[in-house]
Amino acid sequence: MSEHRVNLTINGRRHAATVEARMSLGDYLRDEAGYTGVHLGCEHGVCGACTVIVDDRAVRSCLILAVQADGAEVTTAEGLADSDGTLHPVQQVMREEHALQCGFCTPGIVMTLAALTGGQDKADEATLMNSLSGHICRCTGYQGIRRAARRLAAEPGT
Ligand code: FES
Ligand code: FES
């Protein structure tokens, strides 16, 4: 198996590593770089649990290889809050709406919502609600998660 050097910026920190060609970005982030907020469920692009932000876009980290992310800026759930502990608006709203449940799928949902609300062109309610369909929550219910998404679409500054 061939090995490759990669350089990534993860949550604002530079990481240089040698990875096998077949290693997914999710496995690298979780097992090699120590970002255990990256949760791996199905490992084939269905459940959404492994979602991270790569260069401002929500990406399923089980579906891309670490070598494909060479040179990218990656944000995981660990990188969302401010250094003083102030939660990211998506985290704050999820908390207030009791949208956490067991928490397994939560980092992926938070990263998708953060990617869709973080830029200049904040997504509308329909887009945020549709984005939830890409996240399989085994705790079911979804009502708290849906309330959080609605608030993110409606409230300025989130
Ligand atoms: S673990 Fe990546 S989509 Fe399920
Ligand atoms: S909160 Fe338990 S799987 Fe979604």
mmCIF file with all atom_site columns, C-alpha atoms and ligand atoms in Angstrom:
data_model
loop_
_atom_site.group_PDB
_atom_site.id
_atom_site.type_symbol
_atom_site.label_atom_id
_atom_site.label_alt_id
_atom_site.label_comp_id
_atom_site.label_asym_id
_atom_site.label_entity_id
_atom_site.label_seq_id
_atom_site.pdbx_PDB_ins_code
_atom_site.Cartn_x
_atom_site.Cartn_y
_atom_site.Cartn_z
_atom_site.occupancy
_atom_site.B_iso_or_equiv
_atom_site.pdbx_formal_charge
_atom_site.auth_seq_id
_atom_site.auth_comp_id
_atom_site.auth_asym_id
_atom_site.auth_atom_id
_atom_site.pdbx_PDB_model_num
ATOM   1   C  CA  . MET A 1 1   ? 0.000   0.000  0.000  1.00 0.00 ? 1   MET A CA  1
ATOM   2   C  CA  . SER A 1 2   ? 1.459   3.386  -0.984 1.00 0.00 ? 2   SER A CA  1
ATOM   3   C  CA  . GLU A 1 3   ? 1.880   6.157  1.566  1.00 0.00 ? 3   GLU A CA  1
ATOM   4   C  CA  . HIS A 1 4   ? 1.602   9.879  0.974  1.00 0.00 ? 4   HIS A CA  1
ATOM   5   C  CA  . ARG A 1 5   ? 2.465   13.079 2.777  1.00 0.00 ? 5   ARG A CA  1
ATOM   6   C  CA  . VAL A 1 6   ? -0.467  15.362 3.485  1.00 0.00 ? 6   VAL A CA  1
ATOM   7   C  CA  . ASN A 1 7   ? -0.684  18.822 5.008  1.00 0.00 ? 7   ASN A CA  1
ATOM   8   C  CA  . LEU A 1 8   ? -3.997  19.933 6.459  1.00 0.00 ? 8   LEU A CA  1
ATOM   9   C  CA  . THR A 1 9   ? -5.217  22.761 8.599  1.00 0.00 ? 9   THR A CA  1
ATOM   10  C  CA  . ILE A 1 10  ? -7.636  21.331 11.152 1.00 0.00 ? 10  ILE A CA  1
ATOM   11  C  CA  . ASN A 1 11  ? -9.499  23.718 13.430 1.00 0.00 ? 11  ASN A CA  1
ATOM   12  C  CA  . GLY A 1 12  ? -6.850  26.350 12.722 1.00 0.00 ? 12  GLY A CA  1
ATOM   13  C  CA  . ARG A 1 13  ? -3.875  24.088 13.478 1.00 0.00 ? 13  ARG A CA  1
ATOM   14  C  CA  . ARG A 1 14  ? -1.452  22.773 10.881 1.00 0.00 ? 14  ARG A CA  1
ATOM   15  C  CA  . HIS A 1 15  ? -1.111  19.015 10.649 1.00 0.00 ? 15  HIS A CA  1
ATOM   16  C  CA  . ALA A 1 16  ? 1.463   17.153 8.571  1.00 0.00 ? 16  ALA A CA  1
ATOM   17  C  CA  . ALA A 1 17  ? 1.168   13.399 8.302  1.00 0.00 ? 17  ALA A CA  1
ATOM   18  C  CA  . THR A 1 18  ? 1.984   10.345 6.249  1.00 0.00 ? 18  THR A CA  1
ATOM   19  C  CA  . VAL A 1 19  ? -1.145  8.386  5.382  1.00 0.00 ? 19  VAL A CA  1
ATOM   20  C  CA  . GLU A 1 20  ? -1.984  5.287  3.410  1.00 0.00 ? 20  GLU A CA  1
ATOM   21  C  CA  . ALA A 1 21  ? -3.596  6.049  0.083  1.00 0.00 ? 21  ALA A CA  1
ATOM   22  C  CA  . ARG A 1 22  ? -6.782  4.250  1.109  1.00 0.00 ? 22  ARG A CA  1
ATOM   23  C  CA  . MET A 1 23  ? -7.290  6.054  4.441  1.00 0.00 ? 23  MET A CA  1
ATOM   24  C  CA  . SER A 1 24  ? -10.492 8.087  4.556  1.00 0.00 ? 24  SER A CA  1
ATOM   25  C  CA  . LEU A 1 25  ? -10.452 11.627 5.853  1.00 0.00 ? 25  LEU A CA  1
ATOM   26  C  CA  . GLY A 1 26  ? -12.802 10.516 8.649  1.00 0.00 ? 26  GLY A CA  1
ATOM   27  C  CA  . ASP A 1 27  ? -10.442 7.777  9.812  1.00 0.00 ? 27  ASP A CA  1
ATOM   28  C  CA  . TYR A 1 28  ? -7.514  10.185 9.669  1.00 0.00 ? 28  TYR A CA  1
ATOM   29  C  CA  . LEU A 1 29  ? -9.324  12.870 11.669 1.00 0.00 ? 29  LEU A CA  1
ATOM   30  C  CA  . ARG A 1 30  ? -10.575 10.479 14.317 1.00 0.00 ? 30  ARG A CA  1
ATOM   31  C  CA  . ASP A 1 31  ? -7.862  7.845  14.639 1.00 0.00 ? 31  ASP A CA  1
ATOM   32  C  CA  . GLU A 1 32  ? -4.701  9.716  13.673 1.00 0.00 ? 32  GLU A CA  1
ATOM   33  C  CA  . ALA A 1 33  ? -5.338  13.372 14.486 1.00 0.00 ? 33  ALA A CA  1
ATOM   34  C  CA  . GLY A 1 34  ? -7.465  12.682 17.582 1.00 0.00 ? 34  GLY A CA  1
ATOM   35  C  CA  . TYR A 1 35  ? -10.640 14.587 16.659 1.00 0.00 ? 35  TYR A CA  1
ATOM   36  C  CA  . THR A 1 36  ? -13.079 12.099 18.141 1.00 0.00 ? 36  THR A CA  1
ATOM   37  C  CA  . GLY A 1 37  ? -15.984 14.462 17.559 1.00 0.00 ? 37  GLY A CA  1
ATOM   38  C  CA  . VAL A 1 38  ? -15.954 12.950 14.059 1.00 0.00 ? 38  VAL A CA  1
ATOM   39  C  CA  . HIS A 1 39  ? -18.370 10.041 14.435 1.00 0.00 ? 39  HIS A CA  1
ATOM   40  C  CA  . LEU A 1 40  ? -18.315 7.210  11.950 1.00 0.00 ? 40  LEU A CA  1
ATOM   41  C  CA  . GLY A 1 41  ? -21.555 5.306  11.487 1.00 0.00 ? 41  GLY A CA  1
ATOM   42  C  CA  . CYS A 1 42  ? -22.298 3.693  8.160  1.00 0.00 ? 42  CYS A CA  1
ATOM   43  C  CA  . GLU A 1 43  ? -18.935 4.541  6.562  1.00 0.00 ? 43  GLU A CA  1
ATOM   44  C  CA  . HIS A 1 44  ? -20.511 4.648  3.123  1.00 0.00 ? 44  HIS A CA  1
ATOM   45  C  CA  . GLY A 1 45  ? -22.073 8.059  2.810  1.00 0.00 ? 45  GLY A CA  1
ATOM   46  C  CA  . VAL A 1 46  ? -25.594 7.424  4.070  1.00 0.00 ? 46  VAL A CA  1
ATOM   47  C  CA  . CYS A 1 47  ? -25.914 8.417  7.728  1.00 0.00 ? 47  CYS A CA  1
ATOM   48  C  CA  . GLY A 1 48  ? -24.203 11.826 7.774  1.00 0.00 ? 48  GLY A CA  1
ATOM   49  C  CA  . ALA A 1 49  ? -22.631 11.295 11.210 1.00 0.00 ? 49  ALA A CA  1
ATOM   50  C  CA  . CYS A 1 50  ? -19.111 11.889 9.888  1.00 0.00 ? 50  CYS A CA  1
ATOM   51  C  CA  . THR A 1 51  ? -19.831 15.288 8.342  1.00 0.00 ? 51  THR A CA  1
ATOM   52  C  CA  . VAL A 1 52  ? -17.109 17.930 8.689  1.00 0.00 ? 52  VAL A CA  1
ATOM   53  C  CA  . ILE A 1 53  ? -16.497 21.233 6.928  1.00 0.00 ? 53  ILE A CA  1
ATOM   54  C  CA  . VAL A 1 54  ? -13.827 21.163 4.218  1.00 0.00 ? 54  VAL A CA  1
ATOM   55  C  CA  . ASP A 1 55  ? -13.053 24.551 2.679  1.00 0.00 ? 55  ASP A CA  1
ATOM   56  C  CA  . ASP A 1 56  ? -16.432 25.966 3.762  1.00 0.00 ? 56  ASP A CA  1
ATOM   57  C  CA  . ARG A 1 57  ? -18.525 23.050 2.519  1.00 0.00 ? 57  ARG A CA  1
ATOM   58  C  CA  . ALA A 1 58  ? -20.149 20.238 4.468  1.00 0.00 ? 58  ALA A CA  1
ATOM   59  C  CA  . VAL A 1 59  ? -18.477 16.985 3.439  1.00 0.00 ? 59  VAL A CA  1
ATOM   60  C  CA  . ARG A 1 60  ? -18.976 13.368 4.491  1.00 0.00 ? 60  ARG A CA  1
ATOM   61  C  CA  . SER A 1 61  ? -15.538 12.508 5.699  1.00 0.00 ? 61  SER A CA  1
ATOM   62  C  CA  . CYS A 1 62  ? -16.029 8.782  5.099  1.00 0.00 ? 62  CYS A CA  1
ATOM   63  C  CA  . LEU A 1 63  ? -16.426 9.468  1.397  1.00 0.00 ? 63  LEU A CA  1
ATOM   64  C  CA  . ILE A 1 64  ? -13.206 11.313 0.701  1.00 0.00 ? 64  ILE A CA  1
ATOM   65  C  CA  . LEU A 1 65  ? -9.671  10.165 1.215  1.00 0.00 ? 65  LEU A CA  1
ATOM   66  C  CA  . ALA A 1 66  ? -7.245  11.990 3.451  1.00 0.00 ? 66  ALA A CA  1
ATOM   67  C  CA  . VAL A 1 67  ? -4.965  12.514 0.445  1.00 0.00 ? 67  VAL A CA  1
ATOM   68  C  CA  . GLN A 1 68  ? -7.794  14.290 -1.374 1.00 0.00 ? 68  GLN A CA  1
ATOM   69  C  CA  . ALA A 1 69  ? -7.962  16.810 1.464  1.00 0.00 ? 69  ALA A CA  1
ATOM   70  C  CA  . ASP A 1 70  ? -4.271  17.694 1.166  1.00 0.00 ? 70  ASP A CA  1
ATOM   71  C  CA  . GLY A 1 71  ? -3.965  21.462 1.540  1.00 0.00 ? 71  GLY A CA  1
ATOM   72  C  CA  . ALA A 1 72  ? -7.542  21.918 2.751  1.00 0.00 ? 72  ALA A CA  1
ATOM   73  C  CA  . GLU A 1 73  ? -8.940  23.765 5.739  1.00 0.00 ? 73  GLU A CA  1
ATOM   74  C  CA  . VAL A 1 74  ? -10.982 21.327 7.803  1.00 0.00 ? 74  VAL A CA  1
ATOM   75  C  CA  . THR A 1 75  ? -13.293 22.140 10.686 1.00 0.00 ? 75  THR A CA  1
ATOM   76  C  CA  . THR A 1 76  ? -14.640 19.498 13.034 1.00 0.00 ? 76  THR A CA  1
ATOM   77  C  CA  . ALA A 1 77  ? -17.096 19.899 15.899 1.00 0.00 ? 77  ALA A CA  1
ATOM   78  C  CA  . GLU A 1 78  ? -14.151 20.576 18.216 1.00 0.00 ? 78  GLU A CA  1
ATOM   79  C  CA  . GLY A 1 79  ? -13.323 23.694 16.216 1.00 0.00 ? 79  GLY A CA  1
ATOM   80  C  CA  . LEU A 1 80  ? -16.690 25.450 16.355 1.00 0.00 ? 80  LEU A CA  1
ATOM   81  C  CA  . ALA A 1 81  ? -16.760 27.019 19.817 1.00 0.00 ? 81  ALA A CA  1
ATOM   82  C  CA  . ASP A 1 82  ? -14.632 30.060 20.632 1.00 0.00 ? 82  ASP A CA  1
ATOM   83  C  CA  . SER A 1 83  ? -11.451 29.552 22.613 1.00 0.00 ? 83  SER A CA  1
ATOM   84  C  CA  . ASP A 1 84  ? -13.185 30.998 25.692 1.00 0.00 ? 84  ASP A CA  1
ATOM   85  C  CA  . GLY A 1 85  ? -15.848 28.287 25.478 1.00 0.00 ? 85  GLY A CA  1
ATOM   86  C  CA  . THR A 1 86  ? -18.575 30.422 23.904 1.00 0.00 ? 86  THR A CA  1
ATOM   87  C  CA  . LEU A 1 87  ? -20.649 28.068 21.817 1.00 0.00 ? 87  LEU A CA  1
ATOM   88  C  CA  . HIS A 1 88  ? -21.093 28.491 18.086 1.00 0.00 ? 88  HIS A CA  1
ATOM   89  C  CA  . PRO A 1 89  ? -24.647 29.737 17.289 1.00 0.00 ? 89  PRO A CA  1
ATOM   90  C  CA  . VAL A 1 90  ? -25.615 26.327 15.934 1.00 0.00 ? 90  VAL A CA  1
ATOM   91  C  CA  . GLN A 1 91  ? -24.394 24.603 19.090 1.00 0.00 ? 91  GLN A CA  1
ATOM   92  C  CA  . GLN A 1 92  ? -26.208 27.134 21.253 1.00 0.00 ? 92  GLN A CA  1
ATOM   93  C  CA  . VAL A 1 93  ? -29.513 26.727 19.447 1.00 0.00 ? 93  VAL A CA  1
ATOM   94  C  CA  . MET A 1 94  ? -29.232 22.929 19.437 1.00 0.00 ? 94  MET A CA  1
ATOM   95  C  CA  . ARG A 1 95  ? -28.646 23.062 23.174 1.00 0.00 ? 95  ARG A CA  1
ATOM   96  C  CA  . GLU A 1 96  ? -31.568 25.393 23.834 1.00 0.00 ? 96  GLU A CA  1
ATOM   97  C  CA  . GLU A 1 97  ? -33.935 23.260 21.763 1.00 0.00 ? 97  GLU A CA  1
ATOM   98  C  CA  . HIS A 1 98  ? -32.899 19.990 23.450 1.00 0.00 ? 98  HIS A CA  1
ATOM   99  C  CA  . ALA A 1 99  ? -31.790 18.645 20.077 1.00 0.00 ? 99  ALA A CA  1
ATOM   100 C  CA  . LEU A 1 100 ? -28.983 16.470 21.393 1.00 0.00 ? 100 LEU A CA  1
ATOM   101 C  CA  . GLN A 1 101 ? -30.528 13.146 22.566 1.00 0.00 ? 101 GLN A CA  1
ATOM   102 C  CA  . CYS A 1 102 ? -27.780 10.449 22.641 1.00 0.00 ? 102 CYS A CA  1
ATOM   103 C  CA  . GLY A 1 103 ? -25.442 12.717 20.713 1.00 0.00 ? 103 GLY A CA  1
ATOM   104 C  CA  . PHE A 1 104 ? -24.085 10.222 18.200 1.00 0.00 ? 104 PHE A CA  1
ATOM   105 C  CA  . CYS A 1 105 ? -25.402 11.947 15.097 1.00 0.00 ? 105 CYS A CA  1
ATOM   106 C  CA  . THR A 1 106 ? -25.183 15.432 16.608 1.00 0.00 ? 106 THR A CA  1
ATOM   107 C  CA  . PRO A 1 107 ? -21.706 16.524 15.439 1.00 0.00 ? 107 PRO A CA  1
ATOM   108 C  CA  . GLY A 1 108 ? -22.594 15.733 11.838 1.00 0.00 ? 108 GLY A CA  1
ATOM   109 C  CA  . ILE A 1 109 ? -25.853 17.667 12.010 1.00 0.00 ? 109 ILE A CA  1
ATOM   110 C  CA  . VAL A 1 110 ? -24.156 20.603 13.691 1.00 0.00 ? 110 VAL A CA  1
ATOM   111 C  CA  . MET A 1 111 ? -21.471 20.731 11.011 1.00 0.00 ? 111 MET A CA  1
ATOM   112 C  CA  . THR A 1 112 ? -24.018 20.649 8.185  1.00 0.00 ? 112 THR A CA  1
ATOM   113 C  CA  . LEU A 1 113 ? -26.060 23.443 9.770  1.00 0.00 ? 113 LEU A CA  1
ATOM   114 C  CA  . ALA A 1 114 ? -22.896 25.445 10.492 1.00 0.00 ? 114 ALA A CA  1
ATOM   115 C  CA  . ALA A 1 115 ? -21.764 25.150 6.866  1.00 0.00 ? 115 ALA A CA  1
ATOM   116 C  CA  . LEU A 1 116 ? -25.170 26.269 5.585  1.00 0.00 ? 116 LEU A CA  1
ATOM   117 C  CA  . THR A 1 117 ? -25.540 29.223 7.958  1.00 0.00 ? 117 THR A CA  1
ATOM   118 C  CA  . GLY A 1 118 ? -21.964 30.418 8.307  1.00 0.00 ? 118 GLY A CA  1
ATOM   119 C  CA  . GLY A 1 119 ? -21.363 32.245 5.034  1.00 0.00 ? 119 GLY A CA  1
ATOM   120 C  CA  . GLN A 1 120 ? -22.714 35.399 3.456  1.00 0.00 ? 120 GLN A CA  1
ATOM   121 C  CA  . ASP A 1 121 ? -25.549 33.499 1.820  1.00 0.00 ? 121 ASP A CA  1
ATOM   122 C  CA  . LYS A 1 122 ? -27.324 31.919 4.751  1.00 0.00 ? 122 LYS A CA  1
ATOM   123 C  CA  . ALA A 1 123 ? -29.574 29.085 3.646  1.00 0.00 ? 123 ALA A CA  1
ATOM   124 C  CA  . ASP A 1 124 ? -33.332 29.479 3.977  1.00 0.00 ? 124 ASP A CA  1
ATOM   125 C  CA  . GLU A 1 125 ? -35.591 27.335 6.144  1.00 0.00 ? 125 GLU A CA  1
ATOM   126 C  CA  . ALA A 1 126 ? -36.457 24.887 3.368  1.00 0.00 ? 126 ALA A CA  1
ATOM   127 C  CA  . THR A 1 127 ? -32.794 24.265 2.620  1.00 0.00 ? 127 THR A CA  1
ATOM   128 C  CA  . LEU A 1 128 ? -31.941 23.732 6.267  1.00 0.00 ? 128 LEU A CA  1
ATOM   129 C  CA  . MET A 1 129 ? -34.875 21.371 6.749  1.00 0.00 ? 129 MET A CA  1
ATOM   130 C  CA  . ASN A 1 130 ? -33.968 19.433 3.597  1.00 0.00 ? 130 ASN A CA  1
ATOM   131 C  CA  . SER A 1 131 ? -30.390 19.141 4.788  1.00 0.00 ? 131 SER A CA  1
ATOM   132 C  CA  . LEU A 1 132 ? -31.611 17.198 7.818  1.00 0.00 ? 132 LEU A CA  1
ATOM   133 C  CA  . SER A 1 133 ? -32.813 14.448 5.512  1.00 0.00 ? 133 SER A CA  1
ATOM   134 C  CA  . GLY A 1 134 ? -29.162 13.604 4.965  1.00 0.00 ? 134 GLY A CA  1
ATOM   135 C  CA  . HIS A 1 135 ? -28.702 12.751 8.621  1.00 0.00 ? 135 HIS A CA  1
ATOM   136 C  CA  . ILE A 1 136 ? -30.048 9.529  10.049 1.00 0.00 ? 136 ILE A CA  1
ATOM   137 C  CA  . CYS A 1 137 ? -30.809 9.913  13.739 1.00 0.00 ? 137 CYS A CA  1
ATOM   138 C  CA  . ARG A 1 138 ? -31.369 6.537  15.359 1.00 0.00 ? 138 ARG A CA  1
ATOM   139 C  CA  . CYS A 1 139 ? -32.895 8.186  18.419 1.00 0.00 ? 139 CYS A CA  1
ATOM   140 C  CA  . THR A 1 140 ? -35.665 9.287  16.053 1.00 0.00 ? 140 THR A CA  1
ATOM   141 C  CA  . GLY A 1 141 ? -38.047 12.126 16.820 1.00 0.00 ? 141 GLY A CA  1
ATOM   142 C  CA  . TYR A 1 142 ? -36.144 14.925 15.116 1.00 0.00 ? 142 TYR A CA  1
ATOM   143 C  CA  . GLN A 1 143 ? -38.446 17.549 16.621 1.00 0.00 ? 143 GLN A CA  1
ATOM   144 C  CA  . GLY A 1 144 ? -35.787 19.345 18.651 1.00 0.00 ? 144 GLY A CA  1
ATOM   145 C  CA  . ILE A 1 145 ? -33.420 19.230 15.688 1.00 0.00 ? 145 ILE A CA  1
ATOM   146 C  CA  . ARG A 1 146 ? -36.113 20.644 13.417 1.00 0.00 ? 146 ARG A CA  1
ATOM   147 C  CA  . ARG A 1 147 ? -36.897 23.433 15.877 1.00 0.00 ? 147 ARG A CA  1
ATOM   148 C  CA  . ALA A 1 148 ? -33.206 24.321 15.969 1.00 0.00 ? 148 ALA A CA  1
ATOM   149 C  CA  . ALA A 1 149 ? -32.998 24.426 12.172 1.00 0.00 ? 149 ALA A CA  1
ATOM   150 C  CA  . ARG A 1 150 ? -36.091 26.637 11.982 1.00 0.00 ? 150 ARG A CA  1
ATOM   151 C  CA  . ARG A 1 151 ? -34.626 29.069 14.489 1.00 0.00 ? 151 ARG A CA  1
ATOM   152 C  CA  . LEU A 1 152 ? -31.324 29.206 12.628 1.00 0.00 ? 152 LEU A CA  1
ATOM   153 C  CA  . ALA A 1 153 ? -33.174 30.178 9.456  1.00 0.00 ? 153 ALA A CA  1
ATOM   154 C  CA  . ALA A 1 154 ? -35.314 32.781 11.201 1.00 0.00 ? 154 ALA A CA  1
ATOM   155 C  CA  . GLU A 1 155 ? -33.005 34.499 13.644 1.00 0.00 ? 155 GLU A CA  1
ATOM   156 C  CA  . PRO A 1 156 ? -30.549 37.146 12.473 1.00 0.00 ? 156 PRO A CA  1
ATOM   157 C  CA  . GLY A 1 157 ? -26.971 36.683 13.576 1.00 0.00 ? 157 GLY A CA  1
ATOM   158 C  CA  . THR A 1 158 ? -27.119 32.899 13.642 1.00 0.00 ? 158 THR A CA  1
HETATM 159 S  S1  . FES B 2 .   ? -20.180 7.520  8.406  1.00 0.00 ? 1   FES B S1  1
HETATM 160 FE FE1 . FES B 2 .   ? -20.047 8.870  6.729  1.00 0.00 ? 1   FES B FE1 1
HETATM 161 S  S2  . FES B 2 .   ? -22.079 9.107  6.025  1.00 0.00 ? 1   FES B S2  1
HETATM 162 FE FE2 . FES B 2 .   ? -22.216 7.565  7.578  1.00 0.00 ? 1   FES B FE2 1
HETATM 163 S  S1  . FES B 2 .   ? -29.218 11.770 18.768 1.00 0.00 ? 2   FES B S1  1
HETATM 164 FE FE1 . FES B 2 .   ? -29.004 9.633  18.959 1.00 0.00 ? 2   FES B FE1 1
HETATM 165 S  S2  . FES B 2 .   ? -28.588 8.993  16.922 1.00 0.00 ? 2   FES B S2  1
HETATM 166 FE FE2 . FES B 2 .   ? -29.186 11.018 16.728 1.00 0.00 ? 2   FES B FE2 1
#
